[in-house]
Structure formats: C-alpha cells, structure tokens
PDB file of C-alpha atoms in Angstrom:
ATOM      1  CA  GLY X  67     131.738  95.397 101.034  1.00 39.00           C
ATOM      2  CA  VAL X  68     134.715  93.103 101.207  1.00 42.00           C
ATOM      3  CA  PRO X  69     137.617  94.004  98.908  1.00 40.00           C
ATOM      4  CA  CYS X  70     138.978  91.233  96.729  1.00 40.00           C
ATOM      5  CA  ASP X  71     142.380  90.794  95.114  1.00 42.00           C
ATOM      6  CA  ASP X  72     140.846  90.695  91.633  1.00 39.00           C
ATOM      7  CA  ALA X  73     137.494  91.515  90.054  1.00 37.00           C
ATOM      8  CA  SER X  74     136.838  87.959  88.895  1.00 38.00           C
ATOM      9  CA  ALA X  75     137.125  86.608  92.441  1.00 37.00           C
ATOM     10  CA  ALA X  76     134.675  89.230  93.667  1.00 36.00           C
ATOM     11  CA  SER X  77     132.073  88.235  91.091  1.00 36.00           C
ATOM     12  CA  GLN X  78     132.578  84.465  91.363  1.00 36.00           C
ATOM     13  CA  GLY X  79     133.293  84.040  95.098  1.00 37.00           C
ATOM     14  CA  ALA X  80     136.603  83.002  96.601  1.00 36.00           C
ATOM     15  CA  THR X  81     137.458  79.313  96.783  1.00 37.00           C
ATOM     16  CA  ALA X  82     140.644  77.644  97.908  1.00 39.00           C
ATOM     17  CA  THR X  83     140.584  75.218  94.974  1.00 43.00           C
ATOM     18  CA  ALA X  84     140.739  78.056  92.471  1.00 53.00           C
ATOM     19  CA  GLY X  85     143.635  79.624  94.391  1.00 67.00           C
ATOM     20  CA  ARG X  86     141.949  82.984  94.862  1.00 79.00           C
ATOM     21  CA  THR X  87     142.125  85.090  97.997  1.00 84.00           C
ATOM     22  CA  LEU X  88     139.377  87.157  99.530  1.00 85.00           C
ATOM     23  CA  LYS X  89     140.955  89.884 101.643  1.00 84.00           C
ATOM     24  CA  VAL X  90     138.857  91.097 104.583  1.00 83.00           C
ATOM     25  CA  VAL X  91     139.851  94.540 105.865  1.00 85.00           C
ATOM     26  CA  LEU X  92     138.689  95.519 109.355  1.00 85.00           C
ATOM     27  CA  ASP X  93     138.178  99.169 110.269  1.00 86.00           C
ATOM     28  CA  PHE X  94     139.934  98.612 113.607  1.00 85.00           C
ATOM     29  CA  ALA X  95     142.268  95.979 115.057  1.00 84.00           C
ATOM     30  CA  THR X  96     140.510  93.493 117.311  1.00 82.00           C
ATOM     31  CA  ASP X  97     141.672  91.191 120.085  1.00 82.00           C
ATOM     32  CA  SER X  98     138.302  89.510 120.446  1.00 82.00           C
ATOM     33  CA  LYS X  99     136.638  86.994 118.194  1.00 78.00           C
ATOM     34  CA  TYR X 100     134.264  87.978 115.403  1.00 77.00           C
ATOM     35  CA  SER X 101     132.183  86.170 112.820  1.00 76.00           C
ATOM     36  CA  LEU X 102     132.651  86.326 109.072  1.00 76.00           C
ATOM     37  CA  ARG X 103     129.781  85.046 106.950  1.00 75.00           C
ATOM     38  CA  LEU X 104     130.335  84.171 103.287  1.00 77.00           C
ATOM     39  CA  GLU X 105     127.426  83.389 100.984  1.00 75.00           C
ATOM     40  CA  THR X 106     128.284  81.792  97.672  1.00 78.00           C
ATOM     41  CA  GLU X 107     126.589  80.065  94.799  1.00 79.00           C
ATOM     42  CA  MET X 108     127.969  77.275  92.655  1.00 80.00           C
ATOM     43  CA  GLU X 109     126.759  76.392  89.174  1.00 81.00           C
ATOM     44  CA  MET X 110     126.064  72.711  88.575  1.00 80.00           C
ATOM     45  CA  PRO X 111     126.677  71.163  85.159  1.00 78.00           C
ATOM     46  CA  GLY X 112     123.097  69.803  85.134  1.00 82.00           C
ATOM     47  CA  THR X 113     120.132  69.184  87.395  1.00 83.00           C
ATOM     48  CA  SER X 114     121.783  66.051  88.800  1.00 89.00           C
ATOM     49  CA  GLY X 115     125.377  65.050  89.414  1.00 89.00           C
ATOM     50  CA  VAL X 116     128.221  64.536  91.859  1.00 92.00           C
ATOM     51  CA  ILE X 117     129.715  67.707  93.324  1.00 90.00           C
ATOM     52  CA  VAL X 118     132.405  68.611  95.831  1.00 91.00           C
ATOM     53  CA  LEU X 119     131.401  71.371  98.235  1.00 90.00           C
ATOM     54  CA  PRO X 120     133.547  74.489  97.960  1.00 86.00           C
ATOM     55  CA  ARG X 121     136.209  74.778 100.641  1.00 83.00           C
ATOM     56  CA  PHE X 122     137.038  78.052 102.350  1.00 82.00           C
ATOM     57  CA  GLN X 123     139.994  78.459 104.640  1.00 79.00           C
ATOM     58  CA  CYS X 124     141.442  81.325 106.624  1.00 80.00           C
ATOM     59  CA  ARG X 125     145.113  82.049 106.133  1.00 79.00           C
ATOM     60  CA  ASN X 126     147.534  82.863 108.949  1.00 77.00           C
ATOM     61  CA  THR X 127     145.248  81.665 111.725  1.00 75.00           C
ATOM     62  CA  ASN X 128     146.147  79.723 114.869  1.00 71.00           C
ATOM     63  CA  ARG X 129     142.986  77.676 114.920  1.00 74.00           C
ATOM     64  CA  GLU X 130     140.116  77.076 112.569  1.00 80.00           C
ATOM     65  CA  LYS X 131     136.861  75.286 113.300  1.00 85.00           C
ATOM     66  CA  GLY X 132     133.452  75.340 111.728  1.00 88.00           C
ATOM     67  CA  PHE X 133     130.290  73.581 110.702  1.00 91.00           C
ATOM     68  CA  ILE X 134     128.763  72.577 107.384  1.00 92.00           C
ATOM     69  CA  ALA X 135     125.004  72.163 107.056  1.00 93.00           C
ATOM     70  CA  VAL X 136     123.425  70.821 103.859  1.00 93.00           C
ATOM     71  CA  GLU X 137     119.786  71.515 103.033  1.00 90.00           C
ATOM     72  CA  ALA X 138     117.688  70.834  99.930  1.00 85.00           C
ATOM     73  CA  ARG X 139     115.702  73.837  98.734  1.00 81.00           C
ATOM     74  CA  THR X 140     113.939  71.944  95.979  1.00 80.00           C
ATOM     75  CA  ASN X 141     112.879  68.380  95.170  1.00 80.00           C
ATOM     76  CA  VAL X 142     116.319  66.805  95.092  1.00 86.00           C
ATOM     77  CA  GLU X 143     117.837  63.832  96.844  1.00 90.00           C
ATOM     78  CA  ILE X 144     121.237  64.539  98.409  1.00 92.00           C
ATOM     79  CA  ARG X 145     123.392  61.529  99.212  1.00 93.00           C
ATOM     80  CA  GLU X 146     126.828  61.583 100.779  1.00 95.00           C
ATOM     81  CA  VAL X 147     129.456  60.005  98.494  1.00 96.00           C
ATOM     82  CA  LYS X 148     132.745  60.650 100.303  1.00 95.00           C
ATOM     83  CA  VAL X 149     133.948  62.845 103.153  1.00 94.00           C
ATOM     84  CA  THR X 150     137.387  63.517 104.610  1.00 93.00           C
ATOM     85  CA  GLY X 151     138.514  65.846 107.364  1.00 91.00           C
ATOM     86  CA  VAL X 152     135.004  66.306 108.776  1.00 93.00           C
ATOM     87  CA  GLY X 153     132.990  64.584 111.452  1.00 94.00           C
ATOM     88  CA  ARG X 154     129.311  63.866 111.085  1.00 95.00           C
ATOM     89  CA  VAL X 155     127.168  65.529 113.732  1.00 95.00           C
ATOM     90  CA  ASP X 156     123.491  65.580 114.594  1.00 94.00           C
ATOM     91  CA  VAL X 157     121.455  68.710 113.822  1.00 93.00           C
ATOM     92  CA  SER X 158     121.087  69.253 117.573  1.00 94.00           C
ATOM     93  CA  GLU X 159     124.892  69.688 117.785  1.00 95.00           C
ATOM     94  CA  LEU X 160     124.942  72.595 115.310  1.00 94.00           C
ATOM     95  CA  PRO X 161     125.236  76.117 116.712  1.00 93.00           C
ATOM     96  CA  PRO X 162     121.853  77.891 116.874  1.00 93.00           C
ATOM     97  CA  SER X 163     123.151  80.556 114.471  1.00 89.00           C
ATOM     98  CA  VAL X 164     123.741  77.886 111.788  1.00 90.00           C
ATOM     99  CA  VAL X 165     120.348  76.241 112.314  1.00 92.00           C
ATOM    100  CA  ALA X 166     118.622  79.657 112.190  1.00 92.00           C
ATOM    101  CA  GLN X 167     119.961  80.261 108.676  1.00 89.00           C
ATOM    102  CA  ALA X 168     118.321  77.114 107.293  1.00 89.00           C
ATOM    103  CA  THR X 169     115.018  77.661 105.512  1.00 88.00           C
ATOM    104  CA  HIS X 170     114.476  73.948 104.833  1.00 87.00           C
ATOM    105  CA  PRO X 171     115.270  70.798 106.829  1.00 88.00           C
ATOM    106  CA  ILE X 172     118.994  70.140 107.271  1.00 92.00           C
ATOM    107  CA  LEU X 173     119.822  66.790 105.671  1.00 93.00           C
ATOM    108  CA  HIS X 174     123.546  66.419 106.421  1.00 95.00           C
ATOM    109  CA  CYS X 175     125.745  68.234 108.911  1.00 95.00           C
ATOM    110  CA  TYR X 176     129.429  68.121 109.725  1.00 96.00           C
ATOM    111  CA  LYS X 177     132.005  69.828 111.892  1.00 94.00           C
ATOM    112  CA  PHE X 178     135.637  70.422 111.028  1.00 91.00           C
ATOM    113  CA  LEU X 179     138.798  71.555 112.826  1.00 86.00           C
ATOM    114  CA  LEU X 180     140.981  72.353 109.818  1.00 81.00           C
ATOM    115  CA  ALA X 181     139.283  73.658 106.669  1.00 79.00           C
ATOM    116  CA  SER X 182     142.231  72.878 104.399  1.00 79.00           C
ATOM    117  CA  ALA X 183     141.799  69.157 105.140  1.00 82.00           C
ATOM    118  CA  THR X 184     138.057  68.975 104.418  1.00 88.00           C
ATOM    119  CA  MET X 185     136.353  67.421 101.424  1.00 92.00           C
ATOM    120  CA  VAL X 186     132.637  66.730 101.158  1.00 94.00           C
ATOM    121  CA  GLN X 187     131.437  65.027  97.983  1.00 95.00           C
ATOM    122  CA  LEU X 188     127.683  64.752  97.418  1.00 94.00           C
ATOM    123  CA  ASP X 189     125.496  63.065  94.814  1.00 94.00           C
ATOM    124  CA  ILE X 190     122.527  65.266  93.936  1.00 92.00           C
ATOM    125  CA  LYS X 191     119.585  63.787  92.048  1.00 90.00           C
ATOM    126  CA  LYS X 192     116.680  65.875  90.835  1.00 87.00           C
ATOM    127  CA  HIS X 193     113.366  64.026  90.880  1.00 81.00           C
ATOM    128  CA  LYS X 194     110.254  64.643  88.820  1.00 81.00           C
ATOM    129  CA  ASP X 195     107.585  66.868  90.279  1.00 76.00           C
ATOM    130  CA  VAL X 196     104.611  64.937  91.597  1.00 74.00           C
ATOM    131  CA  ASN X 197     101.218  66.043  92.809  1.00 74.00           C
ATOM    132  CA  VAL X 198     100.870  66.118  96.571  1.00 69.00           C
ATOM    133  CA  LEU X 199      97.885  66.429  98.827  1.00 70.00           C
ATOM    134  CA  ILE X 200      97.117  70.037  99.652  1.00 73.00           C
ATOM    135  CA  ALA X 201      94.806  69.295 102.556  1.00 75.00           C
ATOM    136  CA  THR X 202      93.722  66.213 104.454  1.00 78.00           C
ATOM    137  CA  VAL X 203      90.542  65.947 106.499  1.00 81.00           C
ATOM    138  CA  ASP X 204      91.370  64.007 109.665  1.00 83.00           C
ATOM    139  CA  ASN X 205      87.837  64.073 111.123  1.00 87.00           C
ATOM    140  CA  ALA X 206      84.468  65.180 109.778  1.00 89.00           C
ATOM    141  CA  TRP X 207      81.218  65.373 111.739  1.00 90.00           C
ATOM    142  CA  LEU X 208      77.905  66.257 110.086  1.00 90.00           C
ATOM    143  CA  GLN X 209      74.831  66.845 112.202  1.00 92.00           C
ATOM    144  CA  THR X 210      71.480  67.405 110.459  1.00 90.00           C
ATOM    145  CA  THR X 211      68.232  68.331 112.212  1.00 91.00           C
ATOM    146  CA  CYS X 212      64.795  68.392 110.610  1.00 90.00           C
ATOM    147  CA  ALA X 213      63.006  71.578 111.751  1.00 85.00           C
ATOM    148  CA  ASP X 214      59.246  71.925 111.370  1.00 83.00           C
ATOM    149  CA  GLY X 215      59.288  69.069 108.888  1.00 78.00           C
ATOM    150  CA  ARG X 216      60.179  71.575 106.139  1.00 82.00           C
ATOM    151  CA  LYS X 217      63.788  72.651 106.740  1.00 85.00           C
ATOM    152  CA  LEU X 218      66.991  70.737 107.274  1.00 86.00           C
ATOM    153  CA  LEU X 219      69.549  72.476 109.525  1.00 88.00           C
ATOM    154  CA  SER X 220      73.064  71.085 109.147  1.00 89.00           C
ATOM    155  CA  LYS X 221      76.282  71.662 111.021  1.00 89.00           C
ATOM    156  CA  LEU X 222      79.597  70.436 109.580  1.00 87.00           C
ATOM    157  CA  THR X 223      82.690  70.292 111.791  1.00 88.00           C
ATOM    158  CA  MET X 224      86.040  69.243 110.269  1.00 84.00           C
ATOM    159  CA  THR X 225      89.540  68.815 111.613  1.00 83.00           C
ATOM    160  CA  LEU X 226      91.944  69.197 108.737  1.00 79.00           C
ATOM    161  CA  ARG X 227      95.617  69.443 108.012  1.00 76.00           C
ATOM    162  CA  ASN X 228      96.578  72.090 105.472  1.00 73.00           C
ATOM    163  CA  THR X 229     100.010  71.858 103.823  1.00 69.00           C
ATOM    164  CA  SER X 230     100.217  74.885 101.559  1.00 68.00           C
ATOM    165  CA  LYS X 231      96.998  76.760 100.832  1.00 67.00           C
ATOM    166  CA  GLN X 232      95.561  79.680 102.775  1.00 67.00           C
ATOM    167  CA  TYR X 233      92.016  78.594 102.010  1.00 69.00           C
ATOM    168  CA  LEU X 234      89.795  75.550 101.743  1.00 71.00           C
ATOM    169  CA  ARG X 235      86.933  75.149  99.274  1.00 77.00           C
ATOM    170  CA  VAL X 236      83.882  73.264 100.486  1.00 80.00           C
ATOM    171  CA  GLN X 237      81.161  72.423  97.994  1.00 84.00           C
ATOM    172  CA  ILE X 238      77.656  72.839  99.382  1.00 85.00           C
ATOM    173  CA  PRO X 239      74.272  72.110  97.799  1.00 85.00           C
ATOM    174  CA  SER X 240      73.092  74.955  95.536  1.00 87.00           C
ATOM    175  CA  ASN X 241      69.777  75.391  97.414  1.00 85.00           C
ATOM    176  CA  SER X 242      71.438  75.834 100.834  1.00 85.00           C
ATOM    177  CA  HIS X 243      72.386  79.014 102.727  1.00 85.00           C
ATOM    178  CA  VAL X 244      75.450  79.460 104.939  1.00 87.00           C
ATOM    179  CA  TRP X 245      74.547  81.000 108.302  1.00 87.00           C
ATOM    180  CA  SER X 246      78.018  81.166 109.825  1.00 86.00           C
ATOM    181  CA  THR X 247      81.569  79.870 109.618  1.00 84.00           C
ATOM    182  CA  SER X 248      84.452  79.795 112.104  1.00 82.00           C
ATOM    183  CA  VAL X 249      88.066  78.681 112.022  1.00 79.00           C
ATOM    184  CA  GLY X 250      89.914  77.329 115.025  1.00 74.00           C
ATOM    185  CA  GLY X 251      86.912  77.740 117.326  1.00 62.00           C
TER     186      GLY X 251
END
C-alpha cells in the first residue's frame, strides 16, 4: 500500500486541486527510474456534463513528463472542450504500456512536460441505448440436390460476422435432419 497524509485522501484519491498529498515511501533509495501507477475514480454530477480531468503532479522533481489517454467504456460521446499545457498526439505515439492498459478504443490522447500546467476539459454526453446487429451474414450459399426423386439433400455455407454472441441460431425446416456442422472449415 501507499501511505497517505490523511485517511480522507487515501479513500478519495490524491488530487492537486484539492491540495492533498500522497506520500510514496520506497523500501530502498534508488538512483534509477521507476514507474508509479495511480488509479483513481471521479464521481460525475450526472450521466452527462463538462468535467476537468484530475491533475496529478510530483513534488520536488527535476523533470516531469507523461501521457493522458481518454477512452469511453460505455455509450458516451467525449468531446474536447479546452486544453492547456498538453500537446495532442496520435495513439501510435503513446507508449506501449499506456496503450496496453486500454480496454476500449482510445479517443483522445495527449502528452505533457509539466503536470502542474495541464488542464484537460471534456464534455461527456451519454446517449440512449440502441439495438445493434449481433451478427451479419456476408455470404450465403445453399446447394440442394434431389436424390432418388424422394429426398432433398441440402448444404448451407455462410460467411458471417459475429459482434458479441458465442453462438448463432439457424432455423431449419421441422422435417429435416442435420447430418453435420463445422465452424471455420
């Protein structure tokens, strides 16, 4: 764990705007660089609104640089309102360690050289849920052969795109029998 100057800062996260300090104690002195990862959560007043990203800064450091990556984990639109002290960068310019942490597409990304001078203001709008296609059939090929004049033998081959389900339901005539199925082959 990371000790904190007061219990409220430990439970709410440390932000520069609130004037709280998070004190990181190392077991041993180090001359080399090391990474410190902070994960925080911020309550929004509603499902939509304008917010300013929390700002974290290291005290008593010679140099400070970092990256900010913004991703949407739900059906929200995130629009940049105002930024200062940061430079916009392409996702390809982010360090692999930052990109690896993202579980959804990164919508906005920035780099900074002095955390105390940064301000990123975003407008977040929650949209209504809408039905989406679960699967799309790109190609379908049905071949039917009449055998002995009494039986119809059919073969259905489909190329489909599945977006979320682990299965596909295919309705077949009630008087038919499935001989075999294969996936990807």
